[in-house]
Short mmCIF file of C-alpha atoms in Angstrom, two decimals:
data_model
loop_
_atom_site.label_atom_id
_atom_site.label_comp_id
_atom_site.label_asym_id
_atom_site.label_seq_id
_atom_site.Cartn_x
_atom_site.Cartn_y
_atom_site.Cartn_z
CA THR R 1 37.13 9.06 -31.42
CA LEU R 2 36.14 12.70 -31.30
CA PHE R 3 36.83 14.87 -28.20
CA ARG R 4 33.76 15.78 -26.22
CA SER R 5 33.70 18.69 -23.93
CA PRO R 6 33.26 17.76 -20.26
CA ALA R 7 30.33 18.81 -18.10
CA THR R 8 32.55 21.13 -16.10
CA LYS R 9 34.38 24.19 -17.30
CA PHE R 10 37.45 23.70 -19.44
CA GLU R 11 39.43 26.22 -17.34
CA GLU R 12 39.21 23.66 -14.48
CA GLU R 13 39.53 20.51 -16.61
CA ILE R 14 42.66 21.28 -18.64
CA PRO R 15 44.97 22.07 -15.57
CA ARG R 16 43.67 18.88 -13.97
CA PHE R 17 44.38 16.85 -17.18
CA PHE R 18 47.99 18.09 -17.32
CA LYS R 19 48.41 17.34 -13.62
CA ASP R 20 47.06 13.81 -14.13
CA LEU R 21 49.39 13.27 -17.12
CA GLY R 22 52.46 14.34 -14.90
CA TYR R 23 53.25 17.85 -16.20
CA PRO R 24 56.11 19.08 -13.95
CA PHE R 25 54.88 22.76 -13.77
CA PRO R 26 51.61 24.01 -12.35
CA LEU R 27 48.93 25.60 -14.64
CA SER R 28 46.58 28.14 -12.94
CA LYS R 29 42.96 28.61 -13.90
CA SER R 30 43.59 32.28 -14.61
CA CYS R 31 45.95 31.52 -17.50
CA MET R 32 43.08 29.57 -19.15
CA TYR R 33 40.79 32.62 -19.18
CA THR R 34 43.31 34.78 -21.09
CA VAL R 35 45.14 32.30 -23.38
CA GLY R 36 46.34 34.82 -25.97
CA ALA R 37 47.77 37.30 -23.53
CA PRO R 38 51.55 37.92 -23.62
CA HIS R 39 52.13 36.77 -20.06
CA THR R 40 50.10 33.52 -20.41
CA TRP R 41 50.80 32.40 -23.96
CA PRO R 42 54.40 31.09 -23.34
CA GLN R 43 53.22 28.87 -20.51
CA ILE R 44 50.47 27.35 -22.76
CA VAL R 45 53.01 26.82 -25.64
CA VAL R 46 55.46 25.08 -23.40
CA ALA R 47 52.69 22.81 -22.05
CA LEU R 48 51.59 21.94 -25.60
CA ILE R 49 55.13 21.10 -26.71
CA TRP R 50 55.53 18.86 -23.70
CA LEU R 51 52.27 17.20 -24.61
CA ILE R 52 53.32 16.69 -28.21
CA GLU R 53 56.65 15.17 -27.13
CA CYS R 54 54.72 12.83 -24.75
CA VAL R 55 52.39 11.68 -27.51
CA LYS R 56 55.36 11.08 -29.95
CA LEU R 57 57.16 9.05 -27.21
CA TYR R 58 54.06 7.01 -26.56
CA TYR R 59 53.52 6.15 -30.18
CA TYR R 60 57.22 5.38 -30.79
CA GLN R 61 57.11 3.02 -27.75
CA LYS R 62 53.96 1.23 -29.15
CA LYS R 63 55.36 1.29 -32.67
CA VAL R 64 52.20 2.86 -34.04
CA PRO R 65 52.33 5.65 -36.63
CA LEU R 66 51.19 9.06 -35.46
CA VAL R 67 48.76 9.43 -38.33
CA ASP R 68 46.76 6.50 -39.87
CA GLU R 69 47.59 5.89 -43.55
CA SER R 70 43.93 5.41 -44.31
CA TRP R 71 42.94 8.74 -42.71
CA ASP R 72 41.72 10.41 -46.05
CA GLU R 73 38.14 11.30 -45.20
CA VAL R 74 36.57 14.51 -46.46
CA THR R 75 34.84 16.94 -44.05
CA GLU R 76 31.67 18.81 -44.60
CA ASP R 77 33.56 21.92 -45.89
CA GLY R 78 35.50 19.94 -48.48
CA ILE R 79 38.83 19.74 -46.66
CA GLU R 80 40.64 16.34 -47.00
CA ASN R 81 42.09 15.05 -43.78
CA ASN R 82 45.18 13.15 -44.77
CA LYS R 83 48.75 12.66 -43.69
CA LEU R 84 50.22 15.31 -46.08
CA PHE R 85 48.40 18.28 -44.40
CA VAL R 86 49.21 16.93 -40.86
CA GLU R 87 52.86 16.65 -41.70
CA TYR R 88 52.93 20.11 -43.33
CA THR R 89 51.24 21.60 -40.27
CA THR R 90 53.71 19.86 -37.90
CA LYS R 91 56.78 21.08 -39.80
CA CYS R 92 55.50 24.60 -40.05
CA TYR R 93 54.72 24.73 -36.30
CA SER R 94 58.20 23.23 -35.54
CA ALA R 95 59.91 25.83 -37.63
CA PHE R 96 57.80 28.59 -36.01
CA MET R 97 58.86 27.35 -32.53
CA GLU R 98 62.42 27.46 -33.74
CA GLY R 99 62.03 31.19 -34.67
CA ALA R 100 61.32 30.98 -38.39
CA ASP R 101 58.90 33.58 -39.91
CA THR R 102 58.66 32.27 -43.47
CA PHE R 103 57.70 28.84 -44.70
CA ASP R 104 58.58 28.93 -48.45
CA GLU R 105 60.38 25.57 -48.51
CA MET R 106 57.41 23.82 -46.73
CA ASP R 107 55.00 25.55 -49.11
CA ALA R 108 57.02 24.53 -52.23
CA GLU R 109 57.26 20.99 -50.85
CA VAL R 110 53.57 20.61 -50.14
CA CYS R 111 52.68 22.15 -53.58
CA SER R 112 54.81 19.59 -55.39
CA LYS R 113 53.27 16.73 -53.38
CA LEU R 114 49.79 18.02 -54.00
CA LYS R 115 50.47 18.27 -57.71
CA GLU R 116 51.65 14.73 -57.71
CA MET R 117 48.71 13.52 -55.63
CA TYR R 118 46.09 15.21 -57.73
CA LYS R 119 47.96 14.89 -61.01
CA VAL R 120 47.91 18.52 -61.97
CA SER R 121 49.57 19.43 -65.27
CA GLU R 122 51.63 22.61 -65.81
CA SER R 123 49.66 23.61 -68.88
CA HIS R 124 46.35 23.48 -67.04
CA TYR R 125 47.91 25.46 -64.18
CA GLU R 126 49.12 28.15 -66.65
CA GLY R 127 45.58 28.37 -68.12
CA LEU R 128 44.16 28.93 -64.65
CA GLN R 129 46.66 31.54 -64.00
CA GLU R 130 45.62 33.39 -67.26
CA GLU R 131 41.92 33.03 -66.27
CA ASN R 132 42.77 34.37 -62.82
CA LYS R 133 44.48 37.39 -64.41
CA ARG R 134 41.58 38.10 -66.70
CA LEU R 135 39.24 38.06 -63.76
CA LEU R 136 41.43 40.42 -61.78
CA GLU R 137 41.44 42.87 -64.73
CA GLU R 138 37.68 42.79 -64.90
CA LEU R 139 37.53 43.45 -61.20
CA ALA R 140 39.74 46.44 -61.55
CA THR R 141 37.63 47.74 -64.45
CA LEU R 142 34.50 47.48 -62.30
CA GLU R 143 36.17 49.24 -59.38
CA LYS R 144 37.18 52.10 -61.72
CA GLU R 145 33.57 52.44 -62.91
CA LYS R 146 32.38 52.52 -59.38
CA ASP R 147 34.90 55.26 -58.58
CA ASN R 148 33.79 57.26 -61.66
CA GLU R 149 30.07 57.01 -60.90
CA PRO R 150 29.72 57.01 -57.13
CA ASP R 151 26.01 58.07 -57.14
CA ARG R 152 24.83 55.40 -59.50
CA LEU R 153 24.83 52.63 -56.89
CA ALA R 154 22.89 54.95 -54.45
CA ALA R 155 20.29 55.81 -57.12
CA MET R 156 19.86 52.16 -57.98
CA LYS R 157 19.46 51.26 -54.26
CA LYS R 158 16.84 54.04 -53.93
CA GLN R 159 15.04 52.74 -56.97
CA LYS R 160 15.19 49.24 -55.56
CA ALA R 161 13.71 50.43 -52.34
CA VAL R 162 10.76 52.20 -54.15
CA LEU R 163 10.22 49.06 -56.28
CA ASP R 164 10.29 46.93 -53.19
CA LYS R 165 7.67 49.24 -51.50
CA ASP R 166 5.49 49.07 -54.65
CA ILE R 167 5.76 45.28 -54.64
CA GLN R 168 4.82 45.12 -50.99
CA THR R 169 1.80 47.40 -51.61
CA TYR R 170 0.66 45.28 -54.57
CA GLU R 171 1.05 42.11 -52.49
CA ASN R 172 -1.04 43.60 -49.70
CA ASP R 173 -3.80 44.67 -52.19
CA LEU R 174 -3.68 41.22 -53.75
CA ALA R 175 -4.11 39.51 -50.38
CA LYS R 176 -7.10 41.79 -49.59
CA LEU R 177 -8.65 40.96 -52.96
CA ARG R 178 -8.09 37.29 -52.40
CA ALA R 179 -9.69 37.55 -48.97
CA ARG R 180 -12.74 39.42 -50.37
CA MET R 181 -13.07 36.93 -53.19
CA SER R 182 -13.13 34.02 -50.78
CA ASN R 183 -15.82 35.75 -48.70
CA LEU R 184 -17.94 36.40 -51.77
CA GLU R 185 -17.47 32.68 -52.82
CA GLN R 186 -18.65 31.63 -49.40
CA LYS R 187 -21.70 33.99 -49.58
CA LEU R 188 -22.52 32.59 -52.99
CA GLU R 189 -22.34 29.10 -51.78
CA CYS R 190 -24.63 30.02 -48.92
CA ILE R 191 -27.04 31.69 -51.32
CA ASP R 192 -27.03 28.67 -53.61
CA GLY R 193 -27.85 26.42 -50.64
CA ASP R 194 -30.71 28.69 -49.52
CA LYS R 195 -32.05 28.79 -53.11
CA GLU R 196 -32.14 25.01 -53.34
CA ALA R 197 -33.92 24.80 -49.92
CA VAL R 198 -36.48 27.45 -51.09
CA GLU R 199 -37.08 25.60 -54.30
CA LEU R 200 -37.68 22.36 -52.47
CA GLU R 201 -40.08 24.11 -50.02
CA TYR R 202 -41.89 25.77 -52.94
CA GLU R 203 -42.34 22.29 -54.61
CA ALA R 204 -43.66 20.83 -51.30
CA LEU R 205 -46.15 23.74 -50.95
CA LEU R 206 -47.40 23.20 -54.48
CA ALA R 207 -47.95 19.47 -53.73
CA GLU R 208 -49.81 20.26 -50.58
CA ASP R 209 -51.89 22.89 -52.35
CA THR R 210 -52.77 20.34 -55.03
CA ARG R 211 -53.70 17.82 -52.33
CA LEU R 212 -55.97 20.27 -50.48
CA LYS R 213 -57.75 21.32 -53.66
CA ASN R 214 -58.46 17.66 -54.51
CA ILE R 215 -59.88 17.20 -50.91
CA LEU R 216 -61.94 20.34 -51.25
CA ASP R 217 -63.32 19.48 -54.65
CA ASN R 218 -64.13 15.85 -53.55
CA PRO R 219 -65.50 16.14 -49.84
CA LYS R 220 -65.64 12.80 -48.06
CA TYR R 221 -68.17 13.81 -45.35
CA SER R 222 -71.37 15.86 -45.54
CA VAL R 223 -72.16 18.81 -43.29
CA ALA R 224 -74.31 16.61 -41.00
CA ASP R 225 -71.55 14.13 -40.74
CA ILE R 226 -69.20 16.92 -39.74
CA GLU R 227 -71.61 18.28 -37.01
CA ARG R 228 -72.05 14.79 -35.66
CA ILE R 229 -68.32 14.26 -35.63
CA LYS R 230 -67.87 17.56 -33.82
CA TYR R 231 -70.49 16.58 -31.21
CA GLU R 232 -68.94 13.15 -30.71
CA GLN R 233 -65.53 14.86 -30.45
CA ASN R 234 -66.88 17.18 -27.72
CA GLU R 235 -68.38 14.18 -25.86
CA LEU R 236 -65.05 12.42 -26.14
CA HIS R 237 -63.25 15.44 -24.75
CA HIS R 238 -65.62 15.56 -21.70
CA THR R 239 -65.07 11.83 -21.27
CA ILE R 240 -61.32 12.19 -21.51
CA ASN R 241 -61.25 15.08 -19.09
CA LYS R 242 -63.32 13.03 -16.56
CA LEU R 243 -61.18 9.96 -16.93
CA THR R 244 -58.10 12.10 -16.71
CA LYS R 245 -59.29 13.62 -13.47
CA GLU R 246 -60.15 10.18 -12.02
CA LEU R 247 -56.72 8.98 -13.18
CA ASP R 248 -55.09 11.83 -11.35
CA ASP R 249 -57.03 11.05 -8.19
CA ASP R 250 -56.09 7.40 -8.45
CA ARG R 251 -52.49 8.25 -8.99
CA LYS R 252 -52.51 10.57 -5.92
CA GLN R 253 -54.16 7.80 -3.90
CA LEU R 254 -51.68 5.31 -5.21
CA TRP R 255 -48.81 7.57 -4.36
CA ASN R 256 -50.09 7.96 -0.80
CA GLU R 257 -50.45 4.25 -0.51
CA GLU R 258 -46.98 3.74 -1.91
CA LEU R 259 -45.66 6.27 0.68
CA LYS R 260 -47.37 4.39 3.48
CA PHE R 261 -46.11 1.10 2.17
CA ALA R 262 -42.57 2.43 1.88
CA LYS R 263 -42.64 3.66 5.49
CA ILE R 264 -44.00 0.31 6.69
CA ARG R 265 -41.39 -1.46 4.57
CA GLU R 266 -38.59 0.69 6.05
CA LYS R 267 -39.79 0.00 9.53
CA VAL R 268 -39.99 -3.77 8.78
CA GLU R 269 -36.50 -3.80 7.26
CA ALA R 270 -35.08 -1.87 10.32
CA GLU R 271 -36.79 -4.43 12.59
CA LEU R 272 -35.43 -7.31 10.54
CA ILE R 273 -31.91 -5.82 10.70
CA ASP R 274 -32.21 -5.55 14.51
CA TYR R 275 -33.57 -9.09 14.62
CA HIS R 276 -30.78 -10.47 12.44
CA LYS R 277 -28.14 -8.71 14.56
CA MET R 278 -29.69 -10.12 17.76
CA ALA R 279 -29.91 -13.58 16.18
CA ARG R 280 -26.24 -13.49 15.18
CA LYS R 281 -25.29 -12.41 18.69
CA LEU R 282 -27.27 -15.31 20.11
CA LYS R 283 -25.70 -17.63 17.50
CA LEU R 284 -29.01 -18.47 15.87
CA ILE R 285 -27.91 -17.54 12.29
CA PRO R 286 -27.01 -19.36 10.08
CA SER R 287 -28.62 -22.73 10.58
CA THR R 288 -25.18 -24.25 11.31
CA ALA R 289 -24.74 -21.91 14.30
CA GLU R 290 -24.22 -23.20 17.82
CA ASN R 291 -27.75 -22.55 19.16
CA ALA R 292 -29.64 -22.96 15.81
CA CYS R 293 -29.93 -26.71 16.17
CA GLY R 294 -30.43 -27.05 12.43
CA HIS R 295 -33.41 -24.53 12.37
CA ASP R 296 -33.43 -21.67 9.89
CA TYR R 297 -34.13 -18.47 11.91
CA GLN R 298 -33.38 -16.09 9.02
CA VAL R 299 -36.18 -13.98 7.66
CA VAL R 300 -36.14 -12.82 4.06
CA VAL R 301 -38.84 -10.47 2.87
CA HIS R 302 -39.16 -9.75 -0.88
CA PRO R 303 -40.71 -6.49 -2.13
CA ASP R 304 -43.74 -8.33 -3.56
CA SER R 305 -44.30 -10.39 -0.29
CA THR R 306 -47.69 -10.28 1.35
CA GLN R 307 -48.67 -10.32 5.02
CA ASN R 308 -49.17 -14.06 4.92
CA CYS R 309 -45.39 -14.33 4.27
CA LEU R 310 -44.70 -12.63 7.64
CA ILE R 311 -47.20 -14.95 9.41
CA LYS R 312 -45.57 -18.01 7.77
CA PHE R 313 -42.12 -16.82 9.00
CA ARG R 314 -43.58 -16.22 12.54
CA THR R 315 -45.13 -19.70 12.73
CA ARG R 316 -42.02 -21.27 11.44
CA ILE R 317 -39.66 -19.49 13.92
CA ILE R 318 -41.85 -19.29 17.15
CA ALA R 319 -41.87 -22.95 17.95
CA PRO R 320 -38.07 -23.57 17.89
CA LEU R 321 -37.62 -20.26 19.70
CA MET R 322 -39.93 -21.38 22.53
CA LYS R 323 -38.09 -24.70 22.75
CA LEU R 324 -34.78 -22.86 22.88
CA MET R 325 -36.07 -20.54 25.65
CA ASN R 326 -37.31 -23.44 27.71
CA ARG R 327 -34.00 -25.19 27.27
CA ILE R 328 -32.09 -22.06 28.20
CA GLU R 329 -34.33 -21.57 31.33
CA GLU R 330 -33.68 -25.21 32.40
CA GLU R 331 -29.91 -24.73 31.76
CA THR R 332 -30.08 -21.47 33.74
CA ILE R 333 -31.78 -23.15 36.76
CA ALA R 334 -29.38 -26.09 36.64
CA THR R 335 -26.40 -23.63 36.36
CA HIS R 336 -27.83 -21.65 39.33
CA ASN R 337 -28.19 -24.78 41.41
CA THR R 338 -24.70 -25.87 40.42
CA LYS R 339 -23.34 -22.48 41.32
CA ILE R 340 -25.04 -22.68 44.84
CA SER R 341 -23.54 -26.16 45.38
CA LEU R 342 -20.16 -25.02 44.18
CA GLU R 343 -20.35 -22.00 46.52
CA ASP R 344 -21.23 -24.36 49.42
CA MET R 345 -18.40 -26.65 48.38
CA LEU R 346 -16.02 -23.60 48.14
CA ASP R 347 -17.00 -22.55 51.64
CA GLN R 348 -16.33 -26.10 52.92
CA VAL R 349 -12.98 -26.14 51.00
CA ASN R 350 -12.17 -22.74 52.43
CA ALA R 351 -12.99 -24.08 55.98
CA MET R 352 -10.96 -27.23 55.35
CA ALA R 353 -8.11 -25.13 54.05
CA ALA R 354 -8.24 -22.96 57.13
CA GLU R 355 -8.26 -26.00 59.42
CA LYS R 356 -5.44 -27.49 57.39
CA ARG R 357 -3.48 -24.19 57.66
CA ARG R 358 -3.97 -24.45 61.41
CA ASP R 359 -2.76 -28.04 61.44
CA LEU R 360 0.13 -27.13 59.25
CA LYS R 361 1.02 -24.33 61.67
CA LEU R 362 0.83 -26.76 64.65
CA LEU R 363 2.90 -29.20 62.70
CA SER R 364 5.42 -26.54 61.97
CA ASP R 365 5.64 -25.64 65.62
CA GLU R 366 6.14 -29.30 66.45
CA ILE R 367 8.81 -29.66 63.86
CA GLN R 368 10.53 -26.63 65.24
CA LYS R 369 10.34 -28.07 68.73
CA PHE R 370 11.65 -31.52 67.54
CA GLU R 371 14.49 -29.64 65.85
CA GLU R 372 15.36 -27.79 69.01
CA LEU R 373 15.16 -30.99 71.01
CA PHE R 374 17.29 -32.69 68.44
CA GLN R 375 19.91 -30.01 68.66
CA GLN R 376 19.82 -30.19 72.43
CA LYS R 377 20.19 -34.02 72.47
CA PHE R 378 22.94 -33.81 69.88
CA GLN R 379 24.81 -31.27 71.96
CA GLU R 380 24.37 -33.43 75.16
CA PHE R 381 25.58 -36.41 73.14
CA GLU R 382 28.64 -34.42 71.98
CA GLU R 383 29.34 -33.33 75.54
CA GLU R 384 29.01 -36.84 76.93
CA GLN R 385 31.20 -38.11 74.06
CA LYS R 386 33.83 -35.58 74.88
CA LYS R 387 33.49 -36.51 78.63
CA TRP R 388 33.94 -40.26 77.92
CA ALA R 389 36.75 -39.53 75.52
CA SER R 390 38.46 -37.53 78.32
CA GLU R 391 37.79 -40.41 80.82
CA LEU R 392 39.15 -42.96 78.30
CA ASP R 393 42.20 -40.85 77.86
CA SER R 394 42.70 -40.69 81.62
CA LEU R 395 42.14 -44.37 81.94
CA GLU R 396 44.60 -45.03 79.06
CA LYS R 397 47.18 -42.85 80.91
CA HIS R 398 46.37 -44.65 84.18
CA ARG R 399 46.74 -47.96 82.34
CA GLN R 400 50.03 -47.00 80.95
CA GLY R 401 51.18 -45.87 84.42
CA LEU R 402 50.09 -49.14 85.80
CA ASP R 403 51.84 -51.00 83.04
CA THR R 404 55.12 -49.27 83.64
CA GLY R 405 54.96 -49.04 87.45
CA VAL R 406 52.77 -51.68 88.98
CA GLY R 407 51.43 -54.94 87.58
CA LYS R 408 49.27 -55.76 90.54
CA GLY R 409 46.24 -53.76 89.57
CA LEU R 410 46.34 -54.64 85.90
CA GLU R 411 43.32 -56.92 85.97
CA GLU R 412 41.24 -54.21 87.94
CA ALA R 413 42.25 -51.52 85.44
CA GLU R 414 41.35 -53.68 82.41
CA GLN R 415 38.03 -54.57 84.01
CA ALA R 416 37.34 -50.80 84.68
CA GLN R 417 38.31 -50.08 81.10
CA GLN R 418 35.97 -52.70 79.78
CA GLU R 419 33.18 -51.28 81.95
CA ALA R 420 33.89 -47.82 80.77
CA GLN R 421 34.02 -49.07 77.09
CA GLN R 422 30.64 -50.84 77.55
CA LYS R 423 29.17 -47.68 79.09
CA LEU R 424 30.56 -45.66 76.16
CA GLU R 425 29.03 -48.14 73.66
CA LEU R 426 25.66 -48.15 75.50
CA VAL R 427 25.56 -44.35 75.45
CA GLU R 428 26.46 -44.28 71.73
CA GLN R 429 23.61 -46.78 71.05
CA GLN R 430 21.15 -44.68 73.11
CA VAL R 431 22.17 -41.54 71.17
CA THR R 432 21.93 -43.36 67.83
CA GLU R 433 18.44 -44.65 68.69
CA VAL R 434 17.28 -41.17 69.71
CA GLN R 435 18.59 -39.75 66.45
CA ARG R 436 16.82 -42.43 64.46
CA GLN R 437 13.55 -41.86 66.29
CA LEU R 438 13.81 -38.08 65.77
CA TRP R 439 14.57 -38.56 62.05
CA ASN R 440 11.60 -40.96 61.62
CA LYS R 441 9.21 -38.55 63.34
CA LEU R 442 10.52 -35.71 61.24
CA ASN R 443 10.02 -37.67 57.99
CA ARG R 444 6.47 -38.68 58.96
CA ILE R 445 5.57 -35.09 59.88
CA ILE R 446 6.95 -33.87 56.49
CA GLU R 447 5.11 -36.66 54.44
CA ALA R 448 1.84 -35.74 56.37
CA ILE R 449 2.26 -32.09 55.59
CA THR R 450 3.06 -32.81 51.90
CA GLY R 451 0.04 -35.11 51.56
CA HIS R 452 -2.21 -32.46 53.16
CA LEU R 453 -0.93 -29.72 50.78
CA VAL R 454 -1.40 -31.98 47.72
CA ALA R 455 -5.00 -32.89 48.71
CA ILE R 456 -5.75 -29.24 49.33
CA GLU R 457 -4.40 -28.27 45.87
CA VAL R 458 -6.37 -31.06 44.20
CA VAL R 459 -9.64 -29.99 45.88
CA CYS R 460 -9.17 -26.37 44.96
CA LEU R 461 -8.31 -27.20 41.40
CA SER R 462 -11.43 -29.43 41.04
CA LYS R 463 -13.64 -26.76 42.51
CA MET R 464 -12.23 -24.11 40.25
CA THR R 465 -12.65 -26.32 37.20
CA GLY R 466 -16.26 -27.18 38.10
CA SER R 467 -17.11 -23.43 38.69
CA ASN R 468 -15.73 -22.57 35.36
#
């Protein structure tokens, strides 16, 4: 593949390439600007030698020859790219890097190989050398003649310049003559065209003259006929003028009538547009609308319609409109009555709601009172329970004392204990009954409040739904 120059500058790309390839020494951009300078050339040569060694090493590792054996194409300038010239160049460059100044051995070797490659015979080579010698002698002879006659070349150059100037003048004159000739040819063509047109016109005039002579020699009408024709012609002119005037008047009148008709038509169209807008708002158009009831309330007026058409539309629309208006009035009256009844019902509901709110407030107060009473009774029960518990403890202690000390009053103590136990159970039953009664009253109050609230909500919702 051929090398393509990158988009960036080569002064920046070449140091970057060497750095990417692993070159151990840095290359600056400045050495790329002045490659042939004495202080930069050694650095470039060392980098190239390192690059050549890297390429050789790479190809030796891959076991691929450095130069393709089939690389024998010919370039545009006729130079053959083959292995021989590459090897010759490589050897010469290696010898130069080693300090050699002459390359005679390489030249002799490449000459012998070229002779073998192109099959050059020694006799033919000697003939070429003799021809080259003869040509060199002729060149020397010509150079001597040039030295002997130094002004001859200048005179010939001067003469050539004069001749070139004359040739240029002749060419300019020739161009002018050609341009004049083309103009004359164009004029001649125009004249030929005009001549043909004049000839045709002349022939037409001759034919017209002949026709007029024939008409003059053979008149079709007499003098009296001509006078009569002129009189009739004048009468016809007067009639035409009169009819033309009447036609103009009729046209003006028609124009005025058309203007009036156009104004009336515009007014009717505007009224129809307003009518259709109002009908669409009232849901009368189209016939499938809500308030149309199957009737067609749309009015379509054609340009060629007469007044009878509008009367026909009026008679067709007015009857259903009157029915619709009567129905709407009845519905309005019914709606008004319903509204009045709903307002009365709303007032009643509001009064009932106020009364229920008062009842609810009273019930809330009673509930609060019952709760306070319940708390009070519960506290009294707890105090009595504590009192009986303390008495029971004292009796138990007294019983224990009697059991340990005296057996005489055992029966009395047991009887007192049983009485105290019965009193305790009676008090517990009374407290339980009071609690149960309080809870029952509280549940009934809550159920009554809930029922009143639900009834109020149902009545309010039904009234709101009916009003809507």
